[in-house]
Amino acid sequence: DVKVTQSSRYLVKRTGEKVFLECVQDMDHENMFWYRQDPGLGLRLIYFSYDVKMKEKGDIPEGYSVSREKKERFSLILESASTNQTSMYLCASSLPPPGNTEAFFGQGTRLTVV
Amino acid sequence: AQSVTQPDIHITVSEGASLELRCNYSYGATPYLFWYVQSPGQGLQLLLKYFSGDTLVQGIKGFEAEFKRSQSSFNLRKPSVHWSDAAEYFCAVVGMEYGNKLVFGAGTILRVKS
């Protein structure tokens, strides 16, 4: 059974803290993604990685960074958490085109910044 | 810029009625197209996908979608809606023009009247 695992389901952090969200996949996928999901806005792409140590900015990268040191692990870092980063964060992985590019998602991390 | 548009934020249908959810994308070549569903408090589930071939694709739970290149659309349909179909539905696109990123629409919330 394919699996994308996010390290926490719920997190509460204080403003200004550095926050790490971890994601691990066991499918040997090249692509990994971080999204945030907010009501009415859908899933907005924060960062995308297509290989180890390779990354691209998504639509809303400001205030975030990422790390991919190993193929199976993709970390999202909030350098200095702010209240407007309170959201649901979703990680996903997939193979690149051509072929089956279906993405598999983790269960999400609901982050509250107080 | 590339985009995925779901023009209907909310749709309400009666149980047993037919359903069509719209999705349009701005794109050059043939995209990889997906529909995902998210029930309240749940993760994302893939309903169906289109990579190539027959432009009418069948998915799970009785859903189907049709790719129309001339209209840049990938609308989701179901002939008879069940109360359990109430959820949020997301259209998503992958392709070279997006840098192989998986880009989502803002979602359509489906309500089912009994």
Coordinates of N, CA and C in Angstrom, one line a residue:
Chain A
D1 N 0.8 -1.2 0.0 CA 0.0 0.0 0.0 C 0.9 1.2 0.0
V2 N 0.7 2.1 -1.0 CA 1.5 3.3 -1.1 C 1.2 4.2 0.1
K3 N 2.2 5.0 0.5 CA 2.0 5.8 1.6 C 2.9 7.1 1.6
V4 N 2.2 8.2 2.0 CA 2.8 9.5 2.2 C 2.5 9.8 3.6
T5 N 3.5 10.0 4.4 CA 3.3 10.2 5.9 C 3.8 11.6 6.3
Q6 N 2.9 12.3 6.9 CA 3.3 13.6 7.5 C 3.5 13.4 9.0
S7 N 4.5 14.1 9.5 CA 5.0 13.7 10.9 C 4.0 14.1 11.9
S8 N 3.1 15.1 11.7 CA 2.2 15.6 12.7 C 0.8 15.8 12.1
R9 N -0.2 15.5 12.8 CA -1.6 15.8 12.3 C -2.0 17.2 12.8
Y10 N -1.5 17.6 14.0 CA -1.9 18.9 14.6 C -0.6 19.5 15.2
L11 N -0.4 20.8 15.0 CA 0.7 21.5 15.6 C 0.2 22.9 16.1
V12 N 0.7 23.3 17.2 CA 0.4 24.6 17.7 C 1.8 25.3 18.0
K13 N 2.0 26.4 17.4 CA 3.3 27.1 17.5 C 3.1 28.5 17.8
R14 N 4.1 29.1 18.4 CA 4.1 30.5 18.7 C 4.6 31.4 17.6
T15 N 4.1 32.6 17.5 CA 4.6 33.6 16.5 C 6.1 33.7 16.6
G16 N 6.8 33.7 15.5 CA 8.3 33.9 15.5 C 9.1 32.6 15.6
E17 N 8.4 31.5 16.0 CA 9.1 30.2 16.1 C 9.5 29.7 14.7
K18 N 10.5 28.9 14.6 CA 10.9 28.2 13.4 C 10.2 26.9 13.4
V19 N 9.5 26.5 12.4 CA 8.6 25.3 12.4 C 9.1 24.4 11.2
F20 N 9.2 23.1 11.6 CA 9.5 22.1 10.6 C 8.4 21.2 10.4
L21 N 7.9 21.0 9.1 CA 6.9 20.0 8.8 C 7.6 19.0 7.9
E22 N 7.5 17.7 8.3 CA 8.2 16.6 7.7 C 7.2 15.7 6.9
C23 N 7.7 15.3 5.7 CA 6.9 14.4 4.9 C 7.8 13.3 4.3
V24 N 7.4 12.1 4.4 CA 8.1 10.9 3.9 C 7.2 10.1 3.0
Q25 N 7.8 9.7 1.9 CA 7.0 8.8 1.0 C 7.8 7.5 0.7
D26 N 7.1 6.4 0.5 CA 7.8 5.1 0.3 C 7.6 4.6 -1.1
M27 N 7.4 5.4 -2.0 CA 7.1 5.0 -3.4 C 8.2 5.3 -4.4
D28 N 9.3 5.8 -3.9 CA 10.5 6.1 -4.8 C 10.1 7.1 -5.8
H29 N 9.2 8.1 -5.5 CA 8.8 9.1 -6.4 C 9.8 10.2 -6.5
E30 N 10.0 10.7 -7.7 CA 10.9 11.8 -7.9 C 10.3 13.1 -7.4
N31 N 9.0 13.3 -7.7 CA 8.3 14.6 -7.4 C 7.7 14.6 -6.0
M32 N 7.9 15.7 -5.3 CA 7.3 15.9 -4.0 C 6.8 17.4 -4.0
F33 N 5.7 17.6 -3.3 CA 5.0 18.9 -3.3 C 4.6 19.2 -1.8
W34 N 4.6 20.5 -1.6 CA 3.9 21.1 -0.4 C 2.9 22.1 -0.8
Y35 N 1.7 21.9 -0.2 CA 0.5 22.8 -0.5 C 0.0 23.3 0.9
R36 N -0.6 24.4 0.8 CA -1.5 24.8 1.9 C -2.9 24.9 1.4
Q37 N -3.8 24.5 2.3 CA -5.2 24.5 1.9 C -6.0 25.4 2.8
D38 N -6.7 26.4 2.2 CA -7.5 27.3 3.0 C -8.9 27.4 2.4
P39 N -9.9 27.5 3.2 CA -11.3 27.5 2.6 C -11.5 28.6 1.5
G40 N -12.0 28.1 0.4 CA -12.3 29.0 -0.7 C -11.1 29.3 -1.6
L41 N -9.9 28.8 -1.2 CA -8.7 29.0 -2.0 C -8.2 27.7 -2.6
G42 N -8.7 26.6 -2.3 CA -8.2 25.4 -2.8 C -6.9 25.0 -2.2
L43 N -6.1 24.3 -3.0 CA -4.7 23.9 -2.6 C -3.8 24.8 -3.4
R44 N -3.0 25.5 -2.7 CA -2.0 26.4 -3.3 C -0.6 25.9 -3.1
L45 N 0.1 25.8 -4.2 CA 1.4 25.2 -4.2 C 2.5 26.1 -3.5
I46 N 3.1 25.6 -2.5 CA 4.2 26.4 -1.9 C 5.5 26.1 -2.5
Y47 N 5.9 24.9 -2.6 CA 7.2 24.5 -3.2 C 7.0 23.1 -3.8
F48 N 7.8 22.8 -4.8 CA 7.9 21.6 -5.6 C 9.3 21.1 -5.7
S49 N 9.5 19.8 -5.5 CA 10.9 19.3 -5.7 C 10.8 18.2 -6.7
Y50 N 11.7 18.2 -7.7 CA 11.6 17.1 -8.7 C 12.8 16.2 -8.6
D51 N 13.7 16.4 -7.6 CA 14.8 15.5 -7.4 C 15.5 15.9 -6.1
V52 N 16.3 15.0 -5.6 CA 17.1 15.4 -4.4 C 17.8 16.7 -4.6
K53 N 17.7 17.6 -3.6 CA 18.3 18.9 -3.6 C 17.8 19.8 -4.7
M54 N 16.8 19.4 -5.5 CA 16.2 20.3 -6.5 C 14.9 20.8 -6.0
K55 N 14.6 22.1 -6.2 CA 13.3 22.6 -5.8 C 12.9 23.8 -6.7
E56 N 11.6 24.0 -6.8 CA 11.1 25.2 -7.5 C 10.1 25.8 -6.6
K57 N 10.0 27.1 -6.7 CA 8.9 27.9 -6.0 C 7.6 27.6 -6.6
G58 N 6.6 27.6 -5.8 CA 5.2 27.5 -6.3 C 4.6 28.9 -6.3
D59 N 3.3 28.9 -6.0 CA 2.6 30.2 -6.1 C 2.8 31.1 -4.9
I60 N 3.0 30.5 -3.7 CA 3.1 31.2 -2.5 C 4.3 30.8 -1.6
P61 N 5.5 31.0 -2.1 CA 6.7 30.6 -1.4 C 7.1 31.5 -0.2
E62 N 6.6 32.7 -0.2 CA 7.1 33.7 0.7 C 6.9 33.2 2.2
G63 N 7.9 33.3 3.0 CA 7.8 32.9 4.4 C 8.1 31.4 4.6
Y64 N 8.4 30.7 3.5 CA 8.7 29.3 3.6 C 10.0 28.9 2.9
S65 N 10.6 27.8 3.3 CA 11.7 27.2 2.6 C 11.5 25.7 2.7
V66 N 12.3 25.0 1.9 CA 12.2 23.5 1.9 C 13.5 22.9 1.8
S67 N 13.6 21.6 2.2 CA 14.8 20.9 2.1 C 14.5 19.5 1.6
R68 N 15.3 19.0 0.7 CA 15.2 17.6 0.2 C 16.6 17.0 0.1
E69 N 17.0 16.4 1.2 CA 18.3 15.8 1.2 C 18.3 14.4 0.8
K70 N 17.2 13.7 1.0 CA 17.0 12.3 0.5 C 15.7 12.2 -0.3
K71 N 15.7 11.3 -1.2 CA 14.6 11.2 -2.1 C 13.3 11.0 -1.4
E72 N 13.2 10.3 -0.3 CA 12.0 10.0 0.3 C 11.5 11.1 1.2
R73 N 12.3 12.1 1.5 CA 11.9 13.0 2.6 C 11.9 14.5 2.0
F74 N 10.8 15.2 2.3 CA 10.7 16.6 1.9 C 10.2 17.4 3.0
S75 N 11.0 18.3 3.5 CA 10.6 19.1 4.7 C 10.2 20.5 4.3
L76 N 9.2 21.0 4.9 CA 8.8 22.4 4.8 C 9.2 23.2 6.0
I77 N 9.8 24.3 5.9 CA 10.3 25.1 7.0 C 9.6 26.5 7.0
L78 N 9.0 26.8 8.1 CA 8.5 28.2 8.3 C 9.6 28.9 9.1
E79 N 10.3 29.8 8.4 CA 11.4 30.4 9.1 C 11.1 31.2 10.3
S80 N 10.0 31.9 10.3 CA 9.5 32.7 11.5 C 8.0 32.7 11.4
A81 N 7.4 31.8 12.1 CA 5.9 31.5 12.0 C 5.1 32.8 12.3
S82 N 4.1 33.0 11.5 CA 3.2 34.1 11.7 C 1.8 33.6 11.7
T83 N 0.9 34.4 12.3 CA -0.5 34.0 12.4 C -1.2 33.7 11.0
N84 N -0.7 34.4 10.0 CA -1.3 34.2 8.7 C -0.8 32.9 8.0
Q85 N 0.0 32.2 8.7 CA 0.4 30.9 8.2 C -0.3 29.7 8.9
T86 N -1.3 30.1 9.7 CA -2.2 29.1 10.3 C -3.0 28.5 9.1
S87 N -3.0 27.2 8.9 CA -3.6 26.6 7.8 C -3.4 25.1 7.9
M88 N -4.0 24.4 6.9 CA -3.8 23.0 6.7 C -2.7 22.8 5.6
Y89 N -1.7 22.0 6.0 CA -0.6 21.8 5.1 C -0.6 20.3 4.6
L90 N -0.5 20.2 3.2 CA -0.6 18.9 2.6 C 0.7 18.6 1.8
C91 N 1.2 17.4 2.0 CA 2.3 16.9 1.2 C 1.9 15.9 0.2
A92 N 2.5 15.9 -0.9 CA 2.2 14.9 -1.9 C 3.4 14.4 -2.7
S93 N 3.3 13.3 -3.3 CA 4.4 12.8 -4.1 C 3.9 12.2 -5.4
S94 N 4.7 12.1 -6.5 CA 4.2 11.6 -7.7 C 5.5 11.2 -8.6
L95 N 5.2 10.4 -9.6 CA 6.2 10.3 -10.7 C 6.1 11.4 -11.7
P96 N 7.1 11.7 -12.4 CA 7.0 12.8 -13.4 C 6.4 12.3 -14.7
P97 N 5.9 13.1 -15.5 CA 5.4 12.7 -16.9 C 6.6 12.2 -17.7
P98 N 6.4 11.4 -18.7 CA 5.1 10.8 -19.1 C 4.8 9.6 -18.3
G99 N 3.5 9.2 -18.4 CA 3.1 8.0 -17.7 C 2.2 8.4 -16.5
N100 N 2.1 7.6 -15.6 CA 1.1 7.8 -14.5 C 1.7 8.8 -13.5
T101 N 1.2 10.0 -13.6 CA 1.6 11.1 -12.7 C 0.7 11.3 -11.6
E102 N -0.1 10.3 -11.3 CA -1.1 10.5 -10.1 C -0.3 10.8 -8.9
A103 N -0.8 11.8 -8.1 CA -0.2 12.2 -6.9 C -0.9 11.6 -5.7
F104 N -0.1 11.2 -4.8 CA -0.6 10.6 -3.5 C -0.3 11.6 -2.4
F105 N -1.3 11.7 -1.5 CA -1.3 12.8 -0.5 C -1.2 12.2 0.9
G106 N -0.5 12.9 1.7 CA -0.5 12.7 3.2 C -1.9 13.1 3.8
Q107 N -2.0 12.8 5.0 CA -3.3 13.2 5.7 C -3.4 14.6 6.1
G108 N -2.2 15.3 6.0 CA -2.3 16.8 6.3 C -1.8 17.1 7.7
T109 N -1.3 18.3 7.9 CA -0.9 18.8 9.2 C -1.7 20.1 9.4
R110 N -2.5 20.2 10.4 CA -3.2 21.4 10.7 C -2.3 22.2 11.7
L111 N -1.8 23.3 11.2 CA -0.9 24.2 12.0 C -1.7 25.4 12.4
T112 N -1.6 25.6 13.7 CA -2.1 26.9 14.3 C -0.9 27.7 14.9
V113 N -0.8 28.9 14.5 CA 0.2 29.8 15.0 C -0.5 30.8 15.9
V114 N 0.0 30.9 17.1 CA -0.7 31.8 18.1 C 0.2 32.9 18.6
Chain B
A1 N -0.2 33.6 -17.0 CA 0.2 32.5 -16.1 C -0.7 31.3 -16.2
Q2 N -0.2 30.2 -15.9 CA -1.1 29.0 -16.0 C -2.1 29.1 -14.9
S3 N -3.3 28.5 -15.1 CA -4.3 28.5 -14.1 C -5.3 27.4 -14.3
V4 N -6.0 27.0 -13.3 CA -7.0 26.0 -13.3 C -8.2 26.7 -12.7
T5 N -9.3 26.8 -13.4 CA -10.5 27.5 -13.0 C -11.7 26.6 -12.8
Q6 N -12.2 26.7 -11.6 CA -13.5 26.0 -11.3 C -14.5 27.1 -11.0
P7 N -15.3 27.4 -11.9 CA -16.1 28.7 -11.8 C -17.2 28.6 -10.8
D8 N -17.6 27.5 -10.3 CA -18.7 27.3 -9.3 C -18.0 27.0 -8.0
I9 N -18.3 28.0 -7.0 CA -17.7 27.8 -5.7 C -18.6 26.8 -4.9
H10 N -19.9 26.9 -5.1 CA -20.9 26.0 -4.4 C -21.9 25.6 -5.5
I11 N -22.3 24.3 -5.3 CA -23.4 23.8 -6.2 C -24.3 23.0 -5.2
T12 N -25.6 23.2 -5.4 CA -26.6 22.4 -4.6 C -27.4 21.6 -5.6
V13 N -27.5 20.3 -5.5 CA -28.4 19.5 -6.3 C -29.2 18.6 -5.4
S14 N -30.4 18.2 -6.0 CA -31.2 17.2 -5.2 C -30.7 15.8 -5.4
E15 N -30.9 15.0 -4.4 CA -30.5 13.6 -4.5 C -31.2 13.0 -5.7
G16 N -30.5 12.2 -6.5 CA -31.0 11.6 -7.7 C -30.9 12.4 -8.9
A17 N -30.6 13.7 -8.8 CA -30.4 14.5 -10.0 C -29.0 14.3 -10.5
S18 N -28.9 14.8 -11.8 CA -27.6 14.7 -12.4 C -26.7 15.9 -12.0
L19 N -25.4 15.7 -12.2 CA -24.4 16.7 -11.7 C -23.4 16.9 -12.8
E20 N -23.0 18.2 -12.9 CA -21.8 18.5 -13.8 C -21.0 19.6 -13.0
L21 N -19.8 19.3 -12.8 CA -18.8 20.3 -12.2 C -17.8 20.7 -13.3
R22 N -17.7 22.0 -13.4 CA -16.9 22.5 -14.5 C -15.4 22.8 -14.1
C23 N -14.5 22.6 -15.1 CA -13.1 22.8 -14.9 C -12.5 23.3 -16.2
N24 N -11.9 24.4 -16.2 CA -11.2 24.9 -17.3 C -9.7 25.2 -16.9
Y25 N -8.8 25.1 -17.9 CA -7.4 25.4 -17.6 C -6.8 26.2 -18.8
S26 N -5.8 26.9 -18.4 CA -5.1 27.6 -19.5 C -3.8 26.9 -19.7
Y27 N -3.6 26.4 -21.0 CA -2.6 25.4 -21.2 C -2.3 25.3 -22.7
G28 N -1.1 24.9 -23.1 CA -0.8 24.8 -24.5 C -1.0 23.4 -25.0
A29 N -0.2 22.5 -24.5 CA -0.2 21.1 -25.1 C -1.1 20.2 -24.2
T30 N -1.2 19.0 -24.5 CA -2.1 18.1 -23.8 C -1.7 18.0 -22.3
P31 N -2.6 18.3 -21.5 CA -2.2 18.2 -20.0 C -2.6 16.8 -19.5
Y32 N -2.1 16.6 -18.3 CA -2.5 15.5 -17.5 C -3.6 16.0 -16.5
L33 N -4.8 15.4 -16.5 CA -5.9 16.0 -15.8 C -6.4 15.1 -14.7
F34 N -6.9 15.7 -13.6 CA -7.3 14.9 -12.5 C -8.5 15.6 -11.8
W35 N -9.4 14.7 -11.2 CA -10.4 15.2 -10.3 C -10.2 14.4 -9.0
Y36 N -10.1 15.2 -7.9 CA -10.0 14.7 -6.5 C -11.3 15.1 -5.8
V37 N -11.6 14.3 -4.7 CA -12.7 14.6 -3.9 C -12.2 14.6 -2.4
Q38 N -12.8 15.5 -1.6 CA -12.4 15.6 -0.2 C -13.7 15.7 0.6
S39 N -14.0 14.7 1.4 CA -15.1 14.8 2.3 C -14.7 15.5 3.5
P40 N -15.6 16.0 4.3 CA -15.3 16.8 5.5 C -14.4 16.1 6.4
G41 N -13.3 16.7 6.8 CA -12.3 16.1 7.7 C -11.5 15.0 7.2
Q42 N -11.6 14.7 5.9 CA -10.9 13.6 5.3 C -9.8 14.1 4.3
G43 N -9.0 13.2 3.9 CA -7.9 13.5 3.0 C -8.5 13.5 1.5
L44 N -7.6 13.8 0.6 CA -7.9 13.8 -0.8 C -8.0 12.4 -1.4
Q45 N -9.0 12.2 -2.2 CA -9.1 10.9 -2.9 C -9.2 11.1 -4.4
L46 N -8.5 10.4 -5.1 CA -8.5 10.5 -6.6 C -9.8 9.9 -7.1
L47 N -10.6 10.7 -7.9 CA -11.8 10.1 -8.5 C -11.5 9.6 -9.9
L48 N -10.7 10.3 -10.7 CA -10.3 9.8 -12.0 C -9.2 10.7 -12.6
K49 N -8.7 10.2 -13.7 CA -7.5 10.9 -14.3 C -7.5 10.7 -15.8
Y50 N -6.9 11.6 -16.5 CA -6.8 11.6 -18.0 C -5.4 11.8 -18.3
F51 N -4.8 10.9 -19.1 CA -3.4 11.1 -19.6 C -3.4 11.2 -21.1
S52 N -4.1 10.3 -21.8 CA -4.2 10.3 -23.2 C -5.3 9.3 -23.6
G53 N -5.6 9.2 -24.9 CA -6.5 8.2 -25.4 C -7.9 8.7 -25.4
D54 N -8.8 7.8 -25.0 CA -10.3 8.1 -25.0 C -10.5 9.3 -24.1
T55 N -11.2 10.3 -24.7 CA -11.4 11.6 -23.9 C -12.5 11.5 -22.9
L56 N -13.2 10.4 -22.9 CA -14.2 10.2 -21.8 C -13.7 9.1 -20.9
V57 N -13.5 9.6 -19.6 CA -12.8 8.6 -18.7 C -13.8 8.3 -17.5
Q58 N -13.7 7.1 -17.1 CA -14.6 6.6 -16.0 C -13.8 6.6 -14.7
G59 N -14.4 6.9 -13.6 CA -13.8 6.9 -12.4 C -14.5 6.1 -11.4
I60 N -14.1 6.3 -10.1 CA -14.8 5.6 -9.0 C -16.1 6.3 -8.6
K61 N -16.9 5.6 -7.9 CA -18.2 6.1 -7.4 C -19.2 6.6 -8.5
G62 N -19.0 6.1 -9.7 CA -20.0 6.4 -10.7 C -19.7 7.7 -11.4
F63 N -18.6 8.3 -11.2 CA -18.2 9.6 -11.8 C -17.5 9.3 -13.2
E64 N -17.7 10.3 -14.1 CA -17.0 10.3 -15.3 C -16.6 11.8 -15.7
A65 N -15.6 11.9 -16.6 CA -15.2 13.3 -17.0 C -14.8 13.2 -18.5
E66 N -15.0 14.3 -19.1 CA -14.7 14.4 -20.6 C -13.7 15.5 -20.8
F67 N -12.6 15.2 -21.5 CA -11.6 16.1 -21.9 C -12.0 16.7 -23.2
K68 N -12.1 18.0 -23.3 CA -12.4 18.7 -24.6 C -11.3 19.7 -24.8
R69 N -10.4 19.3 -25.7 CA -9.2 20.1 -26.0 C -9.6 21.5 -26.5
S70 N -10.7 21.5 -27.4 CA -11.0 22.8 -28.0 C -11.6 23.8 -27.0
Q71 N -12.1 23.3 -25.9 CA -12.7 24.2 -24.9 C -11.8 24.3 -23.7
S72 N -10.6 23.6 -23.7 CA -9.7 23.5 -22.5 C -10.5 23.2 -21.3
S73 N -11.3 22.2 -21.4 CA -12.2 21.8 -20.3 C -12.1 20.3 -19.9
F74 N -12.4 20.0 -18.7 CA -12.4 18.7 -18.2 C -13.5 18.6 -17.1
N75 N -14.7 18.6 -17.6 CA -15.9 18.6 -16.6 C -16.2 17.3 -16.1
L76 N -16.6 17.3 -14.8 CA -16.9 16.0 -14.1 C -18.4 15.9 -14.1
R77 N -18.9 14.6 -14.3 CA -20.3 14.4 -14.3 C -20.7 13.1 -13.5
K78 N -21.9 13.1 -13.1 CA -22.5 12.0 -12.5 C -24.0 12.0 -12.8
P79 N -24.5 10.9 -13.3 CA -25.9 10.9 -13.7 C -26.9 11.0 -12.6
S80 N -26.6 10.4 -11.4 CA -27.5 10.4 -10.3 C -26.8 10.6 -9.0
V81 N -27.0 11.7 -8.4 CA -26.2 12.0 -7.2 C -26.8 11.4 -5.9
H82 N -25.9 10.9 -5.1 CA -26.3 10.3 -3.8 C -25.9 11.3 -2.7
W83 N -26.6 11.2 -1.5 CA -26.3 12.1 -0.4 C -24.8 12.0 0.0
S84 N -24.2 10.8 -0.2 CA -22.9 10.7 0.3 C -21.9 11.4 -0.7
D85 N -22.3 11.9 -1.8 CA -21.4 12.6 -2.7 C -21.2 14.1 -2.2
A86 N -21.9 14.5 -1.2 CA -21.6 15.8 -0.7 C -20.2 15.9 -0.2
A87 N -19.4 16.9 -0.8 CA -18.0 17.0 -0.5 C -17.5 18.2 -1.3
E88 N -16.2 18.3 -1.2 CA -15.5 19.4 -2.0 C -14.7 18.6 -3.1
Y89 N -14.8 19.2 -4.3 CA -14.2 18.5 -5.5 C -13.2 19.5 -6.1
F90 N -12.0 18.9 -6.4 CA -10.9 19.7 -6.9 C -10.5 19.1 -8.3
C91 N -10.3 20.0 -9.2 CA -9.7 19.7 -10.5 C -8.2 20.1 -10.4
A92 N -7.4 19.3 -11.1 CA -5.9 19.5 -11.0 C -5.3 19.2 -12.3
V93 N -4.2 19.8 -12.6 CA -3.5 19.7 -13.9 C -2.0 19.5 -13.7
V94 N -1.4 18.7 -14.5 CA 0.1 18.5 -14.6 C 0.5 18.7 -16.0
G95 N 1.6 19.3 -16.2 CA 2.1 19.4 -17.6 C 3.3 20.2 -17.7
M96 N 4.0 20.0 -18.9 CA 5.3 20.7 -19.1 C 5.2 22.2 -19.0
E97 N 4.1 22.8 -19.4 CA 3.9 24.2 -19.3 C 3.9 24.7 -17.9
Y98 N 3.5 23.8 -17.0 CA 3.5 24.1 -15.6 C 4.8 23.7 -14.9
G99 N 5.8 23.3 -15.7 CA 7.0 22.8 -15.1 C 6.8 21.5 -14.3
N100 N 5.9 20.7 -14.8 CA 5.5 19.4 -14.2 C 5.0 19.6 -12.8
K101 N 4.6 20.8 -12.4 CA 3.9 21.0 -11.2 C 2.5 20.6 -11.2
L102 N 1.9 20.1 -10.1 CA 0.5 19.8 -10.0 C -0.2 21.0 -9.5
V103 N -1.1 21.5 -10.3 CA -1.8 22.8 -10.0 C -3.2 22.5 -9.8
F104 N -3.8 23.0 -8.7 CA -5.2 22.8 -8.4 C -6.1 24.0 -8.7
G105 N -7.4 23.7 -8.9 CA -8.4 24.8 -8.9 C -8.8 25.0 -7.5
A106 N -9.7 26.0 -7.3 CA -10.1 26.5 -6.0 C -11.1 25.6 -5.3
G107 N -11.6 24.7 -6.1 CA -12.6 23.7 -5.5 C -14.0 24.1 -5.7
T108 N -14.9 23.1 -5.7 CA -16.4 23.3 -5.8 C -17.0 22.5 -4.7
I109 N -17.7 23.2 -3.8 CA -18.4 22.5 -2.7 C -19.8 22.0 -3.2
L110 N -20.0 20.7 -3.1 CA -21.3 20.1 -3.5 C -22.1 19.9 -2.3
R111 N -23.3 20.4 -2.3 CA -24.4 20.1 -1.3 C -25.5 19.3 -2.0
V112 N -26.0 18.3 -1.3 CA -27.0 17.4 -1.8 C -28.3 17.6 -1.0
K113 N -29.4 18.0 -1.6 CA -30.6 18.1 -0.9 C -31.4 16.8 -1.0
S114 N -32.0 16.4 0.2 CA -32.8 15.2 0.2 C -34.2 15.5 -0.2

